[in-house]
Tab-separated table of N, CA and C in Angstrom:
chain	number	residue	atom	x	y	z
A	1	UNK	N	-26.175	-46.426	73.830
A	1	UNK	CA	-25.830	-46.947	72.513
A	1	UNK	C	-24.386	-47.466	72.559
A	2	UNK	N	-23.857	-48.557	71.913
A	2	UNK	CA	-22.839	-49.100	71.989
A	2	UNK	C	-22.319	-49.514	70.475
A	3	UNK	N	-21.188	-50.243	70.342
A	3	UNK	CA	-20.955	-49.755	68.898
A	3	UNK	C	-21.728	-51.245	68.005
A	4	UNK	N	-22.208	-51.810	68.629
A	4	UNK	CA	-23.120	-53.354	67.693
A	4	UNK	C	-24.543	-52.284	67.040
A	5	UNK	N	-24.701	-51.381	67.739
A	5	UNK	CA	-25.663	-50.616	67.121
A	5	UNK	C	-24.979	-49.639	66.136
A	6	UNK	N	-24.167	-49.319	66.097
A	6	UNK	CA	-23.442	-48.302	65.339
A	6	UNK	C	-22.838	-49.350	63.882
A	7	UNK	N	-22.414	-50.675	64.641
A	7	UNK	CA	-22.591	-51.659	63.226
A	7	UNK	C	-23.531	-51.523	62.441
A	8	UNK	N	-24.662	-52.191	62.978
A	8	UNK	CA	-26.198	-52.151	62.366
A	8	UNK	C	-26.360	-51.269	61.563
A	9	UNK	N	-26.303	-49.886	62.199
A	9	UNK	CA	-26.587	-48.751	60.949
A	9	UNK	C	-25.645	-48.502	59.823
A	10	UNK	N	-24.318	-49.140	60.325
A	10	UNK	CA	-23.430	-49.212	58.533
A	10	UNK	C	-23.649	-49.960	58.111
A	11	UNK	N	-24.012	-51.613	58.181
A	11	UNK	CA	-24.506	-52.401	57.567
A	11	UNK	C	-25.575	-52.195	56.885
A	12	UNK	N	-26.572	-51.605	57.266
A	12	UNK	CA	-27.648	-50.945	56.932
A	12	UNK	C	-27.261	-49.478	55.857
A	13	UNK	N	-26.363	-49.142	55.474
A	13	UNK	CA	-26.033	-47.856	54.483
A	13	UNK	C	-25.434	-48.830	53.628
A	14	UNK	N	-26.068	-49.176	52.835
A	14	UNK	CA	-24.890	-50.247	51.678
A	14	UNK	C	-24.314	-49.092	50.617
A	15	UNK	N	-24.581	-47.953	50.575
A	15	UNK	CA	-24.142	-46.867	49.545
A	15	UNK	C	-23.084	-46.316	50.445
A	16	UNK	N	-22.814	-47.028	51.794
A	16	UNK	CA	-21.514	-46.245	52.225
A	16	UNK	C	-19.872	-46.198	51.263
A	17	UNK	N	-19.438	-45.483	51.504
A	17	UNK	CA	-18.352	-45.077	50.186
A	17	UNK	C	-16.794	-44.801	51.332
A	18	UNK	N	-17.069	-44.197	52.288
A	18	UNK	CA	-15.925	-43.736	53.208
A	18	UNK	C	-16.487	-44.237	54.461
A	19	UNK	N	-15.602	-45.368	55.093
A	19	UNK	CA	-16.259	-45.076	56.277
A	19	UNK	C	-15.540	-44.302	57.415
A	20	UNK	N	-16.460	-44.210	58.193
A	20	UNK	CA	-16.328	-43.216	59.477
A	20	UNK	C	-16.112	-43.256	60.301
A	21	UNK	N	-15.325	-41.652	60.804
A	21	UNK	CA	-13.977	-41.967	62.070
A	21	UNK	C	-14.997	-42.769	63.436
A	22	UNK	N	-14.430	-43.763	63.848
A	22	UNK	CA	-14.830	-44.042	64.948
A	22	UNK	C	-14.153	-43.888	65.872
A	23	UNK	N	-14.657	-43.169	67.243
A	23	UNK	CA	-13.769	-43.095	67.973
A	23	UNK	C	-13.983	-44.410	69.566
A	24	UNK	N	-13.331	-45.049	69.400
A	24	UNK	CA	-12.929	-46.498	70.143
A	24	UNK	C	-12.617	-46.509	71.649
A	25	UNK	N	-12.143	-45.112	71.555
A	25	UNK	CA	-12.123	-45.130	73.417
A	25	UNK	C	-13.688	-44.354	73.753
A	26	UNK	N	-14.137	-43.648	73.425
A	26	UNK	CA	-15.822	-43.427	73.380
A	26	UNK	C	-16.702	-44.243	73.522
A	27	UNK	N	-16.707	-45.617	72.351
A	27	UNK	CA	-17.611	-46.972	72.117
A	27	UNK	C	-17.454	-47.659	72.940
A	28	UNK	N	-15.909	-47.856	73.505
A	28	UNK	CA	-15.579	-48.708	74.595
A	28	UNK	C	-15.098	-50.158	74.240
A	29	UNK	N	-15.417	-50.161	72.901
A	29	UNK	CA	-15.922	-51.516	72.069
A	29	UNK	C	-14.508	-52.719	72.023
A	30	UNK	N	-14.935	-54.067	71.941
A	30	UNK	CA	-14.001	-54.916	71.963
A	30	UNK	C	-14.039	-55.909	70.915
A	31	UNK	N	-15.321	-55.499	70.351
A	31	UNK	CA	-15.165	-56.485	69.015
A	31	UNK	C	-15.809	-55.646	67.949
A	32	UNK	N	-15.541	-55.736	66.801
A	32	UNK	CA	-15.903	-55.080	65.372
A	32	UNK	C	-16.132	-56.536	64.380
A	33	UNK	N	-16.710	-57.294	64.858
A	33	UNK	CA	-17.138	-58.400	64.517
A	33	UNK	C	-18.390	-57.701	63.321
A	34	UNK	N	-17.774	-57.756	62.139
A	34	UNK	CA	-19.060	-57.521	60.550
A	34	UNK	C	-19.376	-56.543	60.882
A	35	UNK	N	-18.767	-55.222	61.148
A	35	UNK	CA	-19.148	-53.850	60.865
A	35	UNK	C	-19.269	-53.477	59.756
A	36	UNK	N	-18.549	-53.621	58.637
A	36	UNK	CA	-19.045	-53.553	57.407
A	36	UNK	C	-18.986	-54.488	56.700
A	37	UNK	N	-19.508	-55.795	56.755
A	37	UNK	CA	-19.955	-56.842	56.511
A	37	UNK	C	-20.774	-56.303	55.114
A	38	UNK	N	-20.353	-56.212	53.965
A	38	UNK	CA	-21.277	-56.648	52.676
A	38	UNK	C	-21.072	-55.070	52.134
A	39	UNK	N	-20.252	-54.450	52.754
A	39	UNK	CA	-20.821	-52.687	52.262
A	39	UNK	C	-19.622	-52.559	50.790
A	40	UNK	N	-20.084	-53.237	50.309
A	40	UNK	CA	-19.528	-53.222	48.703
A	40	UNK	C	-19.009	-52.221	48.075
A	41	UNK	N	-19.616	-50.915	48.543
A	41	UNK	CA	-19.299	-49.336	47.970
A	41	UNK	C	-17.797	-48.476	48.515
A	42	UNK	N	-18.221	-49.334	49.869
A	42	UNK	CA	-16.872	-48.780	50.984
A	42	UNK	C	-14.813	-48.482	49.788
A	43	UNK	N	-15.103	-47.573	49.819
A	43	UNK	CA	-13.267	-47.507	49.666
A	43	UNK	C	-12.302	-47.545	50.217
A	44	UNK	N	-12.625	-46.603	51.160
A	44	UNK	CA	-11.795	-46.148	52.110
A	44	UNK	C	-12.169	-46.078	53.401
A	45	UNK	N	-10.902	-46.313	54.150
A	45	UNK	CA	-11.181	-46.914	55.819
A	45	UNK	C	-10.067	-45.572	56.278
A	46	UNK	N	-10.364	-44.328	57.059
A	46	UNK	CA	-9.295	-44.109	57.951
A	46	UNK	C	-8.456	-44.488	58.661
A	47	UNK	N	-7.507	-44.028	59.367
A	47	UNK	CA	-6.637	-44.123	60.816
A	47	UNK	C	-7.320	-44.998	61.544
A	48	UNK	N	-7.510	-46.332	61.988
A	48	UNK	CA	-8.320	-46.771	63.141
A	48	UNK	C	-7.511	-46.903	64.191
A	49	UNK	N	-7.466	-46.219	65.315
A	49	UNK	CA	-6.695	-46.553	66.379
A	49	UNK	C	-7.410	-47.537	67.073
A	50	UNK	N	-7.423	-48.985	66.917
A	50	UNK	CA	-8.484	-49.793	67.456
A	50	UNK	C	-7.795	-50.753	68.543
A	51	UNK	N	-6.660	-50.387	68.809
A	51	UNK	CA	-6.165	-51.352	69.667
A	51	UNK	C	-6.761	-51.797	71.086
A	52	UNK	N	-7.737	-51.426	71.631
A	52	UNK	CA	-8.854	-52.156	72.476
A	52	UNK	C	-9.511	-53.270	71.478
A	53	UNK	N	-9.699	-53.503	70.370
A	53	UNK	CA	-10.744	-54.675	70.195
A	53	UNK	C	-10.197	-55.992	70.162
A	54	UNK	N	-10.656	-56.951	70.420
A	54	UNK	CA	-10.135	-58.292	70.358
A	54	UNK	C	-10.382	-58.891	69.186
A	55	UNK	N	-11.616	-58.969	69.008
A	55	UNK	CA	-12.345	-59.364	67.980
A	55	UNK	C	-12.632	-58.482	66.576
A	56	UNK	N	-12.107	-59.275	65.553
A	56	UNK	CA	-12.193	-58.317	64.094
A	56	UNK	C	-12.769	-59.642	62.981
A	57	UNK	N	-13.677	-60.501	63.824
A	57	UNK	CA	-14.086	-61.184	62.561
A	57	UNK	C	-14.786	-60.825	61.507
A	58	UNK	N	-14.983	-61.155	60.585
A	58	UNK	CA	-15.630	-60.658	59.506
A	58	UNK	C	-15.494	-59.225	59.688
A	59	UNK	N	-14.711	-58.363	59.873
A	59	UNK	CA	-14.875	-57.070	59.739
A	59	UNK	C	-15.154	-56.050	58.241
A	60	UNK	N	-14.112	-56.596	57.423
A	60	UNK	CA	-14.760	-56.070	56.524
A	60	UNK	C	-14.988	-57.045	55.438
A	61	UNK	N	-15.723	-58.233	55.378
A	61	UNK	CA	-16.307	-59.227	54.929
A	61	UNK	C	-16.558	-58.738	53.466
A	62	UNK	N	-16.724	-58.940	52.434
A	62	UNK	CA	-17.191	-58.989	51.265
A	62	UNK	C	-16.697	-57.491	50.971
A	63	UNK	N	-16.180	-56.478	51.028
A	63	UNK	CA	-16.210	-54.918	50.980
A	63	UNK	C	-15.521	-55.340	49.362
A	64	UNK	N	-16.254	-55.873	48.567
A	64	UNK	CA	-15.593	-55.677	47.425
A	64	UNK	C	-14.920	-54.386	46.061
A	65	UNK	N	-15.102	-53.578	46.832
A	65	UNK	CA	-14.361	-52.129	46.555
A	65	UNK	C	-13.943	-51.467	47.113
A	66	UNK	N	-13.621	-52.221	48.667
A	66	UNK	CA	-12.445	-51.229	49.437
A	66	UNK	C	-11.002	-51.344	48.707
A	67	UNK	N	-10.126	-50.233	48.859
A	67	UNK	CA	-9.221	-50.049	47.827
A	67	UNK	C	-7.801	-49.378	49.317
A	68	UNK	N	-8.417	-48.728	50.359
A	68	UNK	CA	-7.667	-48.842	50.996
A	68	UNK	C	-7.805	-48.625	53.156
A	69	UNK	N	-7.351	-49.080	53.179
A	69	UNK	CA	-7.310	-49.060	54.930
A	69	UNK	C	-6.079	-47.865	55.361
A	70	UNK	N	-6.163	-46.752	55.913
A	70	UNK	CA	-5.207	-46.134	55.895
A	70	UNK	C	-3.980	-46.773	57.568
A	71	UNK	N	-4.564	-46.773	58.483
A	71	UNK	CA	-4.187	-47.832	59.391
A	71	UNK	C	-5.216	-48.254	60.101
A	72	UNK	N	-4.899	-50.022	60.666
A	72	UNK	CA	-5.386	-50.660	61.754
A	72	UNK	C	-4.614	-51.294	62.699
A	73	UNK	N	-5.090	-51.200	64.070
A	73	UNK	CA	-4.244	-51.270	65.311
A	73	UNK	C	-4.663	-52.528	65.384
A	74	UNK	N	-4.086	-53.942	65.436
A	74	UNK	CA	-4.545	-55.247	66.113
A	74	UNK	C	-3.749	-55.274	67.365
A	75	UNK	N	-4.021	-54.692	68.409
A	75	UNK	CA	-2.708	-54.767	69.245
A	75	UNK	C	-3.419	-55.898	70.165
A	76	UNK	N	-4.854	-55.669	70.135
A	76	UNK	CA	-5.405	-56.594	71.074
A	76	UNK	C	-6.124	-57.117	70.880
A	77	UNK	N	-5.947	-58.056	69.456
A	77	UNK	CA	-6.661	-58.499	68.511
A	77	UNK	C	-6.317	-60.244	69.115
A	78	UNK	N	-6.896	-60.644	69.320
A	78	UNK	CA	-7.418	-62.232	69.789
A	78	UNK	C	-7.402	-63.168	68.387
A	79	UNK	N	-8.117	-62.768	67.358
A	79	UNK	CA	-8.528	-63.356	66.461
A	79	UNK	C	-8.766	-62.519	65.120
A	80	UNK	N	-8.827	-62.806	64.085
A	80	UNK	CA	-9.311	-62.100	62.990
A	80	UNK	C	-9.861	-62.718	62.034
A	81	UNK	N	-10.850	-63.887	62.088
A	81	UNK	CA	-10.782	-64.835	61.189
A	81	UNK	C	-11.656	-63.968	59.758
A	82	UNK	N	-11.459	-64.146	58.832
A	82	UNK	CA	-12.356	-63.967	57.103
A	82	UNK	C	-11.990	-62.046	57.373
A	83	UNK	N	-11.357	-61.453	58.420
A	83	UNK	CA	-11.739	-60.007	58.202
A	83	UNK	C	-11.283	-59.686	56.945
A	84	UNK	N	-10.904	-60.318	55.853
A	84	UNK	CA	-10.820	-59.509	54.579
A	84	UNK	C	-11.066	-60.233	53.499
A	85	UNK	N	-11.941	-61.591	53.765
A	85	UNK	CA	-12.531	-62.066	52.814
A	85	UNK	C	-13.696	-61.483	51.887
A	86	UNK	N	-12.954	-61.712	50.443
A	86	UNK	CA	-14.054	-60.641	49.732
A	86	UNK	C	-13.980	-59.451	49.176
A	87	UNK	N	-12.465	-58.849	49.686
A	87	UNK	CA	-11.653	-57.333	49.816
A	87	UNK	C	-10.959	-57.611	48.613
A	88	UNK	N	-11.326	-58.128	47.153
A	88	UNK	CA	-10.375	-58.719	46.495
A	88	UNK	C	-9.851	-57.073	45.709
A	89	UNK	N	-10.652	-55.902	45.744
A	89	UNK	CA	-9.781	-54.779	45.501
A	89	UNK	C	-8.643	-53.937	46.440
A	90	UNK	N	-8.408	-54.798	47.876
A	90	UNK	CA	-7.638	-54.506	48.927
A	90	UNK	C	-6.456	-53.846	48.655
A	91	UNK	N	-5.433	-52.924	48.142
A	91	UNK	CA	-4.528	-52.344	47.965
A	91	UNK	C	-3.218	-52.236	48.544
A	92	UNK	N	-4.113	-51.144	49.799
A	92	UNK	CA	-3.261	-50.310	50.822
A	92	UNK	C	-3.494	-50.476	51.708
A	93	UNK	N	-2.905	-51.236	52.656
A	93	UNK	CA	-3.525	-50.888	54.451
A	93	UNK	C	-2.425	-51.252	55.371
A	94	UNK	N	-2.412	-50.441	56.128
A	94	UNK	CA	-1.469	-50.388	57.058
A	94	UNK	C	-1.652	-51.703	58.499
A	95	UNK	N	-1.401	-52.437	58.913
A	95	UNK	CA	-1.533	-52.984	60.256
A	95	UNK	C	-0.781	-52.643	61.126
A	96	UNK	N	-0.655	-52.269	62.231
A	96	UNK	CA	-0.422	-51.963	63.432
A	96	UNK	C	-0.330	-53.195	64.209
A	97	UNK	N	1.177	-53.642	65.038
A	97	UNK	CA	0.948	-54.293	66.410
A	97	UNK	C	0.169	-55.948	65.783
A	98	UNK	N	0.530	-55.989	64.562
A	98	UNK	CA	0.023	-57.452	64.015
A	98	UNK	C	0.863	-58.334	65.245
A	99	UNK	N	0.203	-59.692	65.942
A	99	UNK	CA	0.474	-60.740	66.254
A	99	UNK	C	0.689	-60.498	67.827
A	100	UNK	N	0.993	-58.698	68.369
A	100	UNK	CA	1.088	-58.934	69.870
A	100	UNK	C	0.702	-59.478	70.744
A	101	UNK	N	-0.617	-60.232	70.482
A	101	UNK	CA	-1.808	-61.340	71.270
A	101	UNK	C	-0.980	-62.887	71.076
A	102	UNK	N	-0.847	-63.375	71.806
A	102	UNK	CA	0.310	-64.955	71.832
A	102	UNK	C	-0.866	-65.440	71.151
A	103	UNK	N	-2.104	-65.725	71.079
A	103	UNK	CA	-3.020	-66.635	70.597
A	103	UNK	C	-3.537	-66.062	69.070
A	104	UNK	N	-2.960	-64.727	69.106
A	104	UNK	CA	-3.169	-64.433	67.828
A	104	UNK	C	-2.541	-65.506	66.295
A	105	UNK	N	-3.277	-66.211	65.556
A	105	UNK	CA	-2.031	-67.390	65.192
A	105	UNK	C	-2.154	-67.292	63.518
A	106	UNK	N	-3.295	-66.288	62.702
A	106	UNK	CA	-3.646	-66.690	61.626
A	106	UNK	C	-4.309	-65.094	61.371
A	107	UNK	N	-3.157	-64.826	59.761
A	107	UNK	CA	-4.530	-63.306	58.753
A	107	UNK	C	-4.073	-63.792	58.022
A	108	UNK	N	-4.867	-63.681	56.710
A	108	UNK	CA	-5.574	-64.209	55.530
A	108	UNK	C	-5.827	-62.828	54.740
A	109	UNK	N	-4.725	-62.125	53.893
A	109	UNK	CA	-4.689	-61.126	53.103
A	109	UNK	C	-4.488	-61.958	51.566
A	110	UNK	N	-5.080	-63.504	51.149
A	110	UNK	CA	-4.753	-63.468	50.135
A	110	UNK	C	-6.015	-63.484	48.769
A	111	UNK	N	-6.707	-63.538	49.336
A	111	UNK	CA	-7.824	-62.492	48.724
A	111	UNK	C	-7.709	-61.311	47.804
A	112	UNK	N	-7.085	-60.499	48.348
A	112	UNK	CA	-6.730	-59.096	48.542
A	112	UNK	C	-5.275	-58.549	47.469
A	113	UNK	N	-5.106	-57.371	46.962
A	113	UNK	CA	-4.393	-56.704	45.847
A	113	UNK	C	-3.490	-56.436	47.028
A	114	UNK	N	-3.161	-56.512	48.380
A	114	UNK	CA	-2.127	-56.045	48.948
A	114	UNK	C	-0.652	-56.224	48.353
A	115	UNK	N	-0.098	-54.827	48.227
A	115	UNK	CA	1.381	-54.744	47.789
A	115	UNK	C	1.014	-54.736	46.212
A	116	UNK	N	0.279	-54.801	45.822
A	116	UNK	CA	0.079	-54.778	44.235
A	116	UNK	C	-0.394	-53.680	43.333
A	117	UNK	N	-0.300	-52.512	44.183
A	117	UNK	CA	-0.204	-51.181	43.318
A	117	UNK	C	0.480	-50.227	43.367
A	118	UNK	N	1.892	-50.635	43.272
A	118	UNK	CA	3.086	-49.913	43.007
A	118	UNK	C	3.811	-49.492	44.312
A	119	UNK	N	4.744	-48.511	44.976
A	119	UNK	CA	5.683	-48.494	45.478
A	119	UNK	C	4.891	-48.072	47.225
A	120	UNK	N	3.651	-47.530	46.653
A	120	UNK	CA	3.137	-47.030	48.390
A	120	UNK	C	2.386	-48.330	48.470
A	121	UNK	N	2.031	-49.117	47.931
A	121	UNK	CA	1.049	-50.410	48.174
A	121	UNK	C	2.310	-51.105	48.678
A	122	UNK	N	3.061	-51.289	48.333
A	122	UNK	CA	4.251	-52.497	48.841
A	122	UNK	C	5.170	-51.853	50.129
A	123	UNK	N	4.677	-50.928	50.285
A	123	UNK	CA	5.095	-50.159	51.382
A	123	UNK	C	4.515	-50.310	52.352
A	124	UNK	N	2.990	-50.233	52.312
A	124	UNK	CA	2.164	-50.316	53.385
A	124	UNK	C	2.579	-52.480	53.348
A	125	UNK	N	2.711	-52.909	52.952
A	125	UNK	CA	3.178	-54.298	53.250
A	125	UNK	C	4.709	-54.156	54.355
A	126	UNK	N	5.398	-53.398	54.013
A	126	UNK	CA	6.644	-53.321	54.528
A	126	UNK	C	6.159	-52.894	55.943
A	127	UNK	N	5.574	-51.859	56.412
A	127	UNK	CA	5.293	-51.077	57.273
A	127	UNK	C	4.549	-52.324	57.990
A	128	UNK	N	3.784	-52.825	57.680
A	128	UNK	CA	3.145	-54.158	58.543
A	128	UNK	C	3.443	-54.411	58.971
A	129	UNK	N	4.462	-55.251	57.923
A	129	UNK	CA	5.180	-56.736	58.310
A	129	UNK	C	6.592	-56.501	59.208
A	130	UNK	N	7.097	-55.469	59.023
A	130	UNK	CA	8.403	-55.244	59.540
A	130	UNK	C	8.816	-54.118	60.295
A	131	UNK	N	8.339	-52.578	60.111
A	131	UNK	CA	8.415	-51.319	60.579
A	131	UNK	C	7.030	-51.697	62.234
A	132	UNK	N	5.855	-52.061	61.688
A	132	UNK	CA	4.808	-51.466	62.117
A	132	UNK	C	4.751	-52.986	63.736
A	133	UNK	N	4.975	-54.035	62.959
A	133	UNK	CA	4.904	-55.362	63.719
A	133	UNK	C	5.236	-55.755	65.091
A	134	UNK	N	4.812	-56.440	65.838
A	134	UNK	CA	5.781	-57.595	67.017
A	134	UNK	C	6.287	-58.319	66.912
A	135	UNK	N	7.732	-58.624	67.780
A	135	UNK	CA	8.459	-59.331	67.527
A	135	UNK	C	7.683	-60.544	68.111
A	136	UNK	N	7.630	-62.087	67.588
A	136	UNK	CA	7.087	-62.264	68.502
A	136	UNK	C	8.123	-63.670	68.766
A	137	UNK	N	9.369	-63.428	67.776
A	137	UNK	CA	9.753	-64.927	68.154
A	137	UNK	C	10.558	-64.412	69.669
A	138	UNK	N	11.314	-63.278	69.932
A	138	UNK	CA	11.458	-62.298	70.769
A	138	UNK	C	10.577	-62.581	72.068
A	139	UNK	N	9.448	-62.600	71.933
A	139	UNK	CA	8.375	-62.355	72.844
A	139	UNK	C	8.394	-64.108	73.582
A	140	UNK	N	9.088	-64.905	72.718
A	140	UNK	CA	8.261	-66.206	72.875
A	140	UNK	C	7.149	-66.749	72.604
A	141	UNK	N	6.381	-66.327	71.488
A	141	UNK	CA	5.134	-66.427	71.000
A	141	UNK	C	5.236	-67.990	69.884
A	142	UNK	N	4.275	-68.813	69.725
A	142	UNK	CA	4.089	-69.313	68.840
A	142	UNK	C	4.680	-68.657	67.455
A	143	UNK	N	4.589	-69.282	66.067
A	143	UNK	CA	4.259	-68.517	65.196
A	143	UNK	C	2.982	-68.311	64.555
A	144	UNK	N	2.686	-67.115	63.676
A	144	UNK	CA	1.370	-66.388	63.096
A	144	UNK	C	1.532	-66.950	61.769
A	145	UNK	N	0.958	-67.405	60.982
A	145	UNK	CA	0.946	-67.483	59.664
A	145	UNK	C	0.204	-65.898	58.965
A	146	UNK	N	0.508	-65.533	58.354
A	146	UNK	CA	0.081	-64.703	57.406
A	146	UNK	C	0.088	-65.142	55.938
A	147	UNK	N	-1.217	-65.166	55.093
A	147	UNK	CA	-1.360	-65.516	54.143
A	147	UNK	C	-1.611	-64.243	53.392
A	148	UNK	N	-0.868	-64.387	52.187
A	148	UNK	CA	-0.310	-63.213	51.049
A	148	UNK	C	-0.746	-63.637	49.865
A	149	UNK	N	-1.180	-62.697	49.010
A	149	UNK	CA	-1.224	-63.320	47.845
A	149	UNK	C	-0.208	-63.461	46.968
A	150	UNK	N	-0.027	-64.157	45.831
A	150	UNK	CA	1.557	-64.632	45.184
A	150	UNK	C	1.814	-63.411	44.974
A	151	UNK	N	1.468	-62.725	44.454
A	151	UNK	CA	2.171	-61.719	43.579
A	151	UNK	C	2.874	-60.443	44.618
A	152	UNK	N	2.371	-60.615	45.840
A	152	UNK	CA	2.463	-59.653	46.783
A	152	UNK	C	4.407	-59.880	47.121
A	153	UNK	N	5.022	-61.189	47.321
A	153	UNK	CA	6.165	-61.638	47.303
A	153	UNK	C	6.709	-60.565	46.210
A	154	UNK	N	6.197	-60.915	45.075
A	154	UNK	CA	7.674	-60.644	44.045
A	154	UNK	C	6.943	-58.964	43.817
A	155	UNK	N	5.902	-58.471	44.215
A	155	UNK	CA	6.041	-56.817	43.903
A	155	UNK	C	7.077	-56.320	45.105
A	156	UNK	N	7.164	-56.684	46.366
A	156	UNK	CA	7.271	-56.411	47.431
A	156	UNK	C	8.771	-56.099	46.998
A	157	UNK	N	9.447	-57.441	46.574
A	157	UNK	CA	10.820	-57.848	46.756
A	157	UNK	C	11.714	-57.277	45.331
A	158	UNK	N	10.795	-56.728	44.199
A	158	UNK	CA	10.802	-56.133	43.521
A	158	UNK	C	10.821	-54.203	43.166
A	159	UNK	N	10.354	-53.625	44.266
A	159	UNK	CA	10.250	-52.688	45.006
A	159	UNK	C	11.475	-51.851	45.226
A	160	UNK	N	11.079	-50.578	44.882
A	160	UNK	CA	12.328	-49.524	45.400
A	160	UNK	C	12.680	-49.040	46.477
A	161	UNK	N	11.070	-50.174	47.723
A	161	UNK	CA	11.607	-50.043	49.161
A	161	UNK	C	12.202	-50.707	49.970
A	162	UNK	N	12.932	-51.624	49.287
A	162	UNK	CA	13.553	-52.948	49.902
A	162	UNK	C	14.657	-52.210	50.863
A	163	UNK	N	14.785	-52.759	51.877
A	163	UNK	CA	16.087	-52.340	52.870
A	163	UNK	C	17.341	-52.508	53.017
């Protein structure tokens, strides 16, 4: 069993509410391509230490009541295209190691309530973008666009965690 089957069966629980610890050096897995693709109920995402996967497309596609991601590792994330299209109750989530992939070039959080529920939501933005991140002009990397939603700017910069 490998984890495209372990997709299947969460895709298949649409009453999922929490999803579940996966453990990534076990699965072996390199892409999470629509693991929870449509699971509408989903809230909450644990710790993912996922930094083996490349691939996070559509990961959590439509999850229109996830509310928070506690962390995700993109360390060896290739691509991420739509993973949070649809997440428009998105909150809290931590990223990990955003952009360390040179070809990594594009996330799309503007969908999404990120930074828009008070001082730990604009935190987990801080922790992303700046605590948690790669350097990558440093690295010599292209640049990444990251797309935000408006309001995410002025809660952020508005914030009692500014530096």
């Amino acid at each position: 069993e490998d984890l495209s089957s372990l997709s299947e069966r969460i895709r298949e629980n649409k009453g999922l509410i929490y999803a579940p610890i996966i453990d990534f050096e076990y699965w072996g897995t390199y892409s999470m391509t629509g693991t929870f693709y449509d699971c509408s109920n989903l809230i909450y995402v644990p710790v993912y230490d996922s930094w083996s996967v490349t691939d996070f497309s559509a990961t959590f596609y439509d999850c229109t009541n996830l509310i928070m991601i506690e962390s995700l590792d993109l360390e060896c994330a290739l691509n991420a295209p739509s993973i949070f299209d649809g997440c428009v109750n998105l909150d809290y989530c931590v990223i990990k190691n955003l952009g360390t992939e040179a070809s990594f070039n594009m996330l799309d959080m503007s969908q999404t309530k990120w930074g828009f529920g008070g001082s730990m939501s604009a935190q987990s933005v801080i922790d992303s973008l700046i605590t948690h991140s790669f350097n990558r002009a440093e690295a010599g990397y292209p640049t990444c666009t990251i797309k935000l939603p408006s309001y995410t700017y002025t809660n952020v910069l508005n914030s009692d965690l500014r530096a």
